[in-house]
PDB file of C-alpha atoms in Angstrom:
ATOM      1  CA  MET F 210     -10.113   7.137  40.927  1.00 43.00           C
ATOM      2  CA  THR F 211      -8.235   4.965  38.477  1.00 52.00           C
ATOM      3  CA  THR F 212      -8.034   1.345  39.460  1.00 55.00           C
ATOM      4  CA  LEU F 213      -5.810  -1.443  38.190  1.00 50.00           C
ATOM      5  CA  SER F 214      -8.841  -3.142  36.644  1.00 61.00           C
ATOM      6  CA  HIS F 215      -9.758   0.104  34.839  1.00 60.00           C
ATOM      7  CA  ILE F 216      -6.225   0.479  33.433  1.00 65.00           C
ATOM      8  CA  THR F 217      -6.162  -3.201  32.484  1.00 74.00           C
ATOM      9  CA  GLY F 218      -9.502  -2.852  30.712  1.00 79.00           C
ATOM     10  CA  LEU F 219      -8.324   0.166  28.750  1.00 84.00           C
ATOM     11  CA  LEU F 220      -5.108  -1.627  27.787  1.00 86.00           C
ATOM     12  CA  ARG F 221      -7.105  -4.649  26.607  1.00 90.00           C
ATOM     13  CA  HIS F 222      -9.398  -2.407  24.571  1.00 90.00           C
ATOM     14  CA  ALA F 223      -6.428  -0.624  23.004  1.00 92.00           C
ATOM     15  CA  CYS F 224      -4.667  -3.900  22.201  1.00 94.00           C
ATOM     16  CA  THR F 225      -7.839  -5.237  20.574  1.00 93.00           C
ATOM     17  CA  VAL F 226      -8.247  -2.155  18.388  1.00 94.00           C
ATOM     18  CA  LEU F 227      -4.563  -1.950  17.502  1.00 96.00           C
ATOM     19  CA  SER F 228      -4.317  -5.652  16.598  1.00 96.00           C
ATOM     20  CA  THR F 229      -6.703  -5.350  13.654  1.00 95.00           C
ATOM     21  CA  PRO F 230      -4.726  -6.835  10.729  1.00 96.00           C
ATOM     22  CA  GLY F 231      -5.882  -4.167   8.270  1.00 96.00           C
ATOM     23  CA  LEU F 232      -4.867  -1.364  10.624  1.00 97.00           C
ATOM     24  CA  ILE F 233      -1.437  -2.912  11.196  1.00 98.00           C
ATOM     25  CA  ARG F 234      -0.910  -3.273   7.459  1.00 97.00           C
ATOM     26  CA  LEU F 235      -2.148   0.216   6.607  1.00 97.00           C
ATOM     27  CA  VAL F 236       0.031   1.955   9.188  1.00 98.00           C
ATOM     28  CA  THR F 237       3.148  -0.078   8.389  1.00 98.00           C
ATOM     29  CA  GLU F 238       2.639   0.243   4.615  1.00 97.00           C
ATOM     30  CA  ILE F 239       2.538   4.032   4.841  1.00 98.00           C
ATOM     31  CA  ASP F 240       5.450   4.050   7.305  1.00 98.00           C
ATOM     32  CA  ASP F 241       7.584   1.842   5.066  1.00 97.00           C
ATOM     33  CA  ASN F 242       6.668   3.286   1.654  1.00 97.00           C
ATOM     34  CA  GLY F 243       5.301   6.772   2.202  1.00 97.00           C
ATOM     35  CA  PRO F 244       1.839   8.196   1.510  1.00 97.00           C
ATOM     36  CA  ILE F 245      -0.689   6.191  -0.457  1.00 96.00           C
ATOM     37  CA  PRO F 246      -1.723   8.279  -3.480  1.00 95.00           C
ATOM     38  CA  PRO F 247      -5.411   9.140  -3.970  1.00 87.00           C
ATOM     39  CA  ARG F 248      -7.486   6.195  -5.204  1.00 88.00           C
ATOM     40  CA  SER F 249      -4.543   3.787  -4.766  1.00 93.00           C
ATOM     41  CA  LEU F 250      -5.563   2.109  -1.530  1.00 93.00           C
ATOM     42  CA  THR F 251      -6.938  -1.005  -3.250  1.00 93.00           C
ATOM     43  CA  ARG F 252      -3.844  -1.233  -5.460  1.00 94.00           C
ATOM     44  CA  THR F 253      -1.558  -0.870  -2.437  1.00 94.00           C
ATOM     45  CA  LEU F 254      -3.248  -3.607  -0.373  1.00 94.00           C
ATOM     46  CA  PRO F 255      -4.874  -5.737  -3.115  1.00 94.00           C
ATOM     47  CA  ASP F 256      -5.632  -8.769  -0.949  1.00 93.00           C
ATOM     48  CA  LEU F 257      -8.052  -6.844   1.294  1.00 92.00           C
ATOM     49  CA  PRO F 258     -11.653  -6.262   0.124  1.00 93.00           C
ATOM     50  CA  ASP F 259     -12.508  -2.667  -0.858  1.00 92.00           C
ATOM     51  CA  HIS F 260     -15.137  -2.225   1.852  1.00 93.00           C
ATOM     52  CA  HIS F 261     -12.699  -3.474   4.504  1.00 94.00           C
ATOM     53  CA  LEU F 262      -9.950  -1.126   3.314  1.00 93.00           C
ATOM     54  CA  HIS F 263     -12.230   1.881   3.405  1.00 92.00           C
ATOM     55  CA  GLN F 264     -13.486   0.901   6.865  1.00 96.00           C
ATOM     56  CA  ILE F 265      -9.889   0.602   8.135  1.00 96.00           C
ATOM     57  CA  ALA F 266      -8.956   3.962   6.551  1.00 95.00           C
ATOM     58  CA  ARG F 267     -11.991   5.617   8.227  1.00 95.00           C
ATOM     59  CA  GLN F 268     -11.057   4.060  11.560  1.00 95.00           C
ATOM     60  CA  ALA F 269      -7.433   5.173  11.205  1.00 96.00           C
ATOM     61  CA  ARG F 270      -8.573   8.730  10.401  1.00 96.00           C
ATOM     62  CA  ALA F 271     -11.004   8.729  13.351  1.00 94.00           C
ATOM     63  CA  LEU F 272      -8.174   7.627  15.647  1.00 95.00           C
ATOM     64  CA  GLY F 273      -5.927  10.378  14.298  1.00 96.00           C
ATOM     65  CA  LEU F 274      -3.400   7.930  12.839  1.00 97.00           C
ATOM     66  CA  VAL F 275      -3.682   8.996   9.203  1.00 97.00           C
ATOM     67  CA  ARG F 276      -4.820  12.058   7.304  1.00 97.00           C
ATOM     68  CA  HIS F 277      -5.767  12.672   3.714  1.00 94.00           C
ATOM     69  CA  GLN F 278      -3.697  15.412   2.132  1.00 91.00           C
ATOM     70  CA  PRO F 279      -4.909  16.776  -1.218  1.00 91.00           C
ATOM     71  CA  GLY F 280      -2.476  15.842  -3.963  1.00 89.00           C
ATOM     72  CA  VAL F 281      -0.497  13.585  -1.639  1.00 93.00           C
ATOM     73  CA  GLY F 282      -2.987  10.994  -0.463  1.00 94.00           C
ATOM     74  CA  LEU F 283      -3.179   9.081   2.786  1.00 96.00           C
ATOM     75  CA  SER F 284      -0.246   9.798   5.099  1.00 97.00           C
ATOM     76  CA  LEU F 285       0.632   9.132   8.720  1.00 98.00           C
ATOM     77  CA  THR F 286       0.147  11.719  11.414  1.00 98.00           C
ATOM     78  CA  THR F 287       2.676  12.086  14.216  1.00 97.00           C
ATOM     79  CA  SER F 288       0.474   9.720  16.217  1.00 97.00           C
ATOM     80  CA  GLY F 289       0.467   7.210  13.341  1.00 98.00           C
ATOM     81  CA  SER F 290       4.256   7.388  13.036  1.00 98.00           C
ATOM     82  CA  GLY F 291       4.520   6.692  16.756  1.00 97.00           C
ATOM     83  CA  LEU F 292       2.240   3.686  16.387  1.00 98.00           C
ATOM     84  CA  ALA F 293       4.358   2.395  13.497  1.00 98.00           C
ATOM     85  CA  ASP F 294       7.361   2.545  15.833  1.00 98.00           C
ATOM     86  CA  ILE F 295       5.387   0.604  18.448  1.00 97.00           C
ATOM     87  CA  TYR F 296       4.453  -2.035  15.846  1.00 98.00           C
ATOM     88  CA  ASP F 297       8.135  -2.355  14.879  1.00 98.00           C
ATOM     89  CA  ALA F 298       9.150  -2.781  18.533  1.00 97.00           C
ATOM     90  CA  LEU F 299       6.446  -5.414  19.070  1.00 96.00           C
ATOM     91  CA  ALA F 300       7.572  -7.345  15.999  1.00 97.00           C
ATOM     92  CA  ARG F 301      11.229  -7.192  17.102  1.00 96.00           C
ATOM     93  CA  VAL F 302      10.355  -8.696  20.482  1.00 95.00           C
ATOM     94  CA  ALA F 303       8.305 -11.420  18.829  1.00 95.00           C
ATOM     95  CA  ARG F 304      11.019 -12.193  16.277  1.00 95.00           C
ATOM     96  CA  ARG F 305      13.735 -12.262  18.958  1.00 93.00           C
ATOM     97  CA  HIS F 306      11.788 -14.818  20.959  1.00 92.00           C
ATOM     98  CA  HIS F 307      10.253 -16.728  18.026  1.00 92.00           C
ATOM     99  CA  LEU F 308       6.702 -15.697  18.929  1.00 90.00           C
ATOM    100  CA  PRO F 309       4.182 -17.037  18.071  1.00 90.00           C
ATOM    101  CA  VAL F 310       6.340 -19.427  15.968  1.00 89.00           C
ATOM    102  CA  PRO F 311       9.847 -19.111  14.520  1.00 89.00           C
ATOM    103  CA  VAL F 312       8.637 -18.161  11.027  1.00 92.00           C
ATOM    104  CA  CYS F 313       5.529 -16.025  10.558  1.00 92.00           C
ATOM    105  CA  GLN F 314       4.262 -12.764   9.105  1.00 95.00           C
ATOM    106  CA  PHE F 315       4.874  -9.334  10.589  1.00 96.00           C
ATOM    107  CA  THR F 316       1.144  -8.886  11.302  1.00 96.00           C
ATOM    108  CA  SER F 317       0.971 -12.180  13.211  1.00 96.00           C
ATOM    109  CA  ARG F 318       3.971 -11.208  15.318  1.00 96.00           C
ATOM    110  CA  VAL F 319       2.432  -7.841  16.201  1.00 97.00           C
ATOM    111  CA  GLN F 320      -0.966  -9.388  16.987  1.00 96.00           C
ATOM    112  CA  HIS F 321       0.549 -12.087  19.191  1.00 94.00           C
ATOM    113  CA  THR F 322       2.657  -9.607  21.138  1.00 94.00           C
ATOM    114  CA  LEU F 323      -0.339  -7.289  21.630  1.00 95.00           C
ATOM    115  CA  THR F 324      -2.285 -10.281  22.966  1.00 92.00           C
ATOM    116  CA  LEU F 325       0.489 -10.946  25.488  1.00 90.00           C
ATOM    117  CA  LEU F 326       0.580  -7.269  26.498  1.00 90.00           C
ATOM    118  CA  ALA F 327      -3.166  -7.285  27.115  1.00 87.00           C
ATOM    119  CA  MET F 328      -2.771 -10.001  29.760  1.00 79.00           C
ATOM    120  CA  PRO F 329      -2.181  -8.211  33.063  1.00 63.00           C
ATOM    121  CA  VAL F 330      -0.871 -11.148  35.029  1.00 55.00           C
ATOM    122  CA  LEU F 331       0.685 -14.309  33.720  1.00 54.00           C
ATOM    123  CA  THR F 332      -0.540 -17.560  35.229  1.00 51.00           C
ATOM    124  CA  THR F 333       1.995 -19.950  36.769  1.00 45.00           C
ATOM    125  CA  GLU F 334       1.837 -22.116  33.648  1.00 53.00           C
ATOM    126  CA  GLN F 335       2.460 -19.115  31.382  1.00 55.00           C
ATOM    127  CA  THR F 336       5.291 -17.887  33.602  1.00 54.00           C
ATOM    128  CA  GLU F 337       7.018 -21.259  33.320  1.00 55.00           C
ATOM    129  CA  ARG F 338       6.811 -21.075  29.513  1.00 57.00           C
ATOM    130  CA  VAL F 339       7.968 -17.465  29.296  1.00 61.00           C
ATOM    131  CA  SER F 340      11.588 -16.788  30.098  1.00 74.00           C
ATOM    132  CA  LYS F 341      12.717 -13.859  32.209  1.00 76.00           C
ATOM    133  CA  THR F 342      14.112 -12.186  29.079  1.00 81.00           C
ATOM    134  CA  VAL F 343      10.762 -12.452  27.283  1.00 83.00           C
ATOM    135  CA  ALA F 344       8.970 -11.020  30.310  1.00 81.00           C
ATOM    136  CA  GLU F 345      11.433  -8.116  30.472  1.00 86.00           C
ATOM    137  CA  ASP F 346      11.043  -7.418  26.745  1.00 88.00           C
ATOM    138  CA  LEU F 347       7.263  -7.521  27.101  1.00 89.00           C
ATOM    139  CA  ASP F 348       7.441  -5.103  30.028  1.00 88.00           C
ATOM    140  CA  GLY F 349       9.524  -2.747  27.909  1.00 91.00           C
ATOM    141  CA  THR F 350       7.101  -2.816  24.983  1.00 93.00           C
ATOM    142  CA  ARG F 351       4.136  -2.503  27.357  1.00 91.00           C
ATOM    143  CA  ALA F 352       5.716   0.656  28.767  1.00 92.00           C
ATOM    144  CA  LEU F 353       6.184   2.023  25.224  1.00 94.00           C
ATOM    145  CA  LEU F 354       2.565   1.248  24.387  1.00 94.00           C
ATOM    146  CA  GLN F 355       1.275   2.795  27.606  1.00 92.00           C
ATOM    147  CA  GLN F 356       3.319   5.948  26.978  1.00 94.00           C
ATOM    148  CA  TRP F 357       1.918   6.154  23.427  1.00 95.00           C
ATOM    149  CA  LEU F 358      -1.614   5.669  24.777  1.00 93.00           C
ATOM    150  CA  GLN F 359      -1.113   8.483  27.286  1.00 93.00           C
ATOM    151  CA  GLU F 360       0.072  10.750  24.479  1.00 94.00           C
ATOM    152  CA  ASN F 361      -2.822   9.592  22.250  1.00 92.00           C
ATOM    153  CA  PRO F 362      -5.879   9.307  24.507  1.00 89.00           C
ATOM    154  CA  GLN F 363      -8.269   9.244  21.527  1.00 85.00           C
ATOM    155  CA  LEU F 364      -7.941   5.452  21.483  1.00 82.00           C
ATOM    156  CA  THR F 365      -9.159   4.969  25.036  1.00 76.00           C
ATOM    157  CA  GLN F 366     -11.604   7.868  25.381  1.00 72.00           C
ATOM    158  CA  GLY F 367     -15.117   6.548  25.648  1.00 54.00           C
ATOM    159  CA  ALA F 368     -13.894   2.972  25.878  1.00 47.00           C
ATOM    160  CA  GLU F 369     -15.685   0.804  28.340  1.00 47.00           C
ATOM    161  CA  PRO F 370     -13.132  -0.725  30.683  1.00 41.00           C
ATOM    162  CA  VAL F 371     -13.149  -4.501  30.865  1.00 38.00           C
ATOM    163  CA  LEU F 372     -12.813  -5.893  34.360  1.00 35.00           C
ATOM    164  CA  ALA F 373      -9.628  -7.813  34.936  1.00 36.00           C
ATOM    165  CA  ALA F 374     -10.079 -11.536  35.333  1.00 35.00           C
TER     166      ALA F 374
END
């Protein structure tokens, strides 16, 4: 039996994993500029430490988001391309509503929106601060994310659900 708290816990887990800055940057870099040639990961994302980049690449491969193709390098899978589309949708919502602030980086916008999506129920105070349009946009992106998660269960398999507060 699937309960609301179980679904909420899985969504929170997914949002936590997907909001990793390195993962966001890796997926969007490949989506925007094509495959990363062999041994070019550190040159492509020079501000991230080598060990962190390799950890993110391993995680992305384990989640089925990227694959290494001989002669081509690191490229997105169909699942990774779908996630890149989700990241773009999240950033558009954030930009449209100036979240978290009017001017910020793409990664911050995606992270902030994922944080909002992970909250199952807005408190009265949060509801007063969030307009109806923002809530509708968040519902739309939440539905996109949930559909992607259903199509890509590798992210939630084996995850321990977190009880809803």
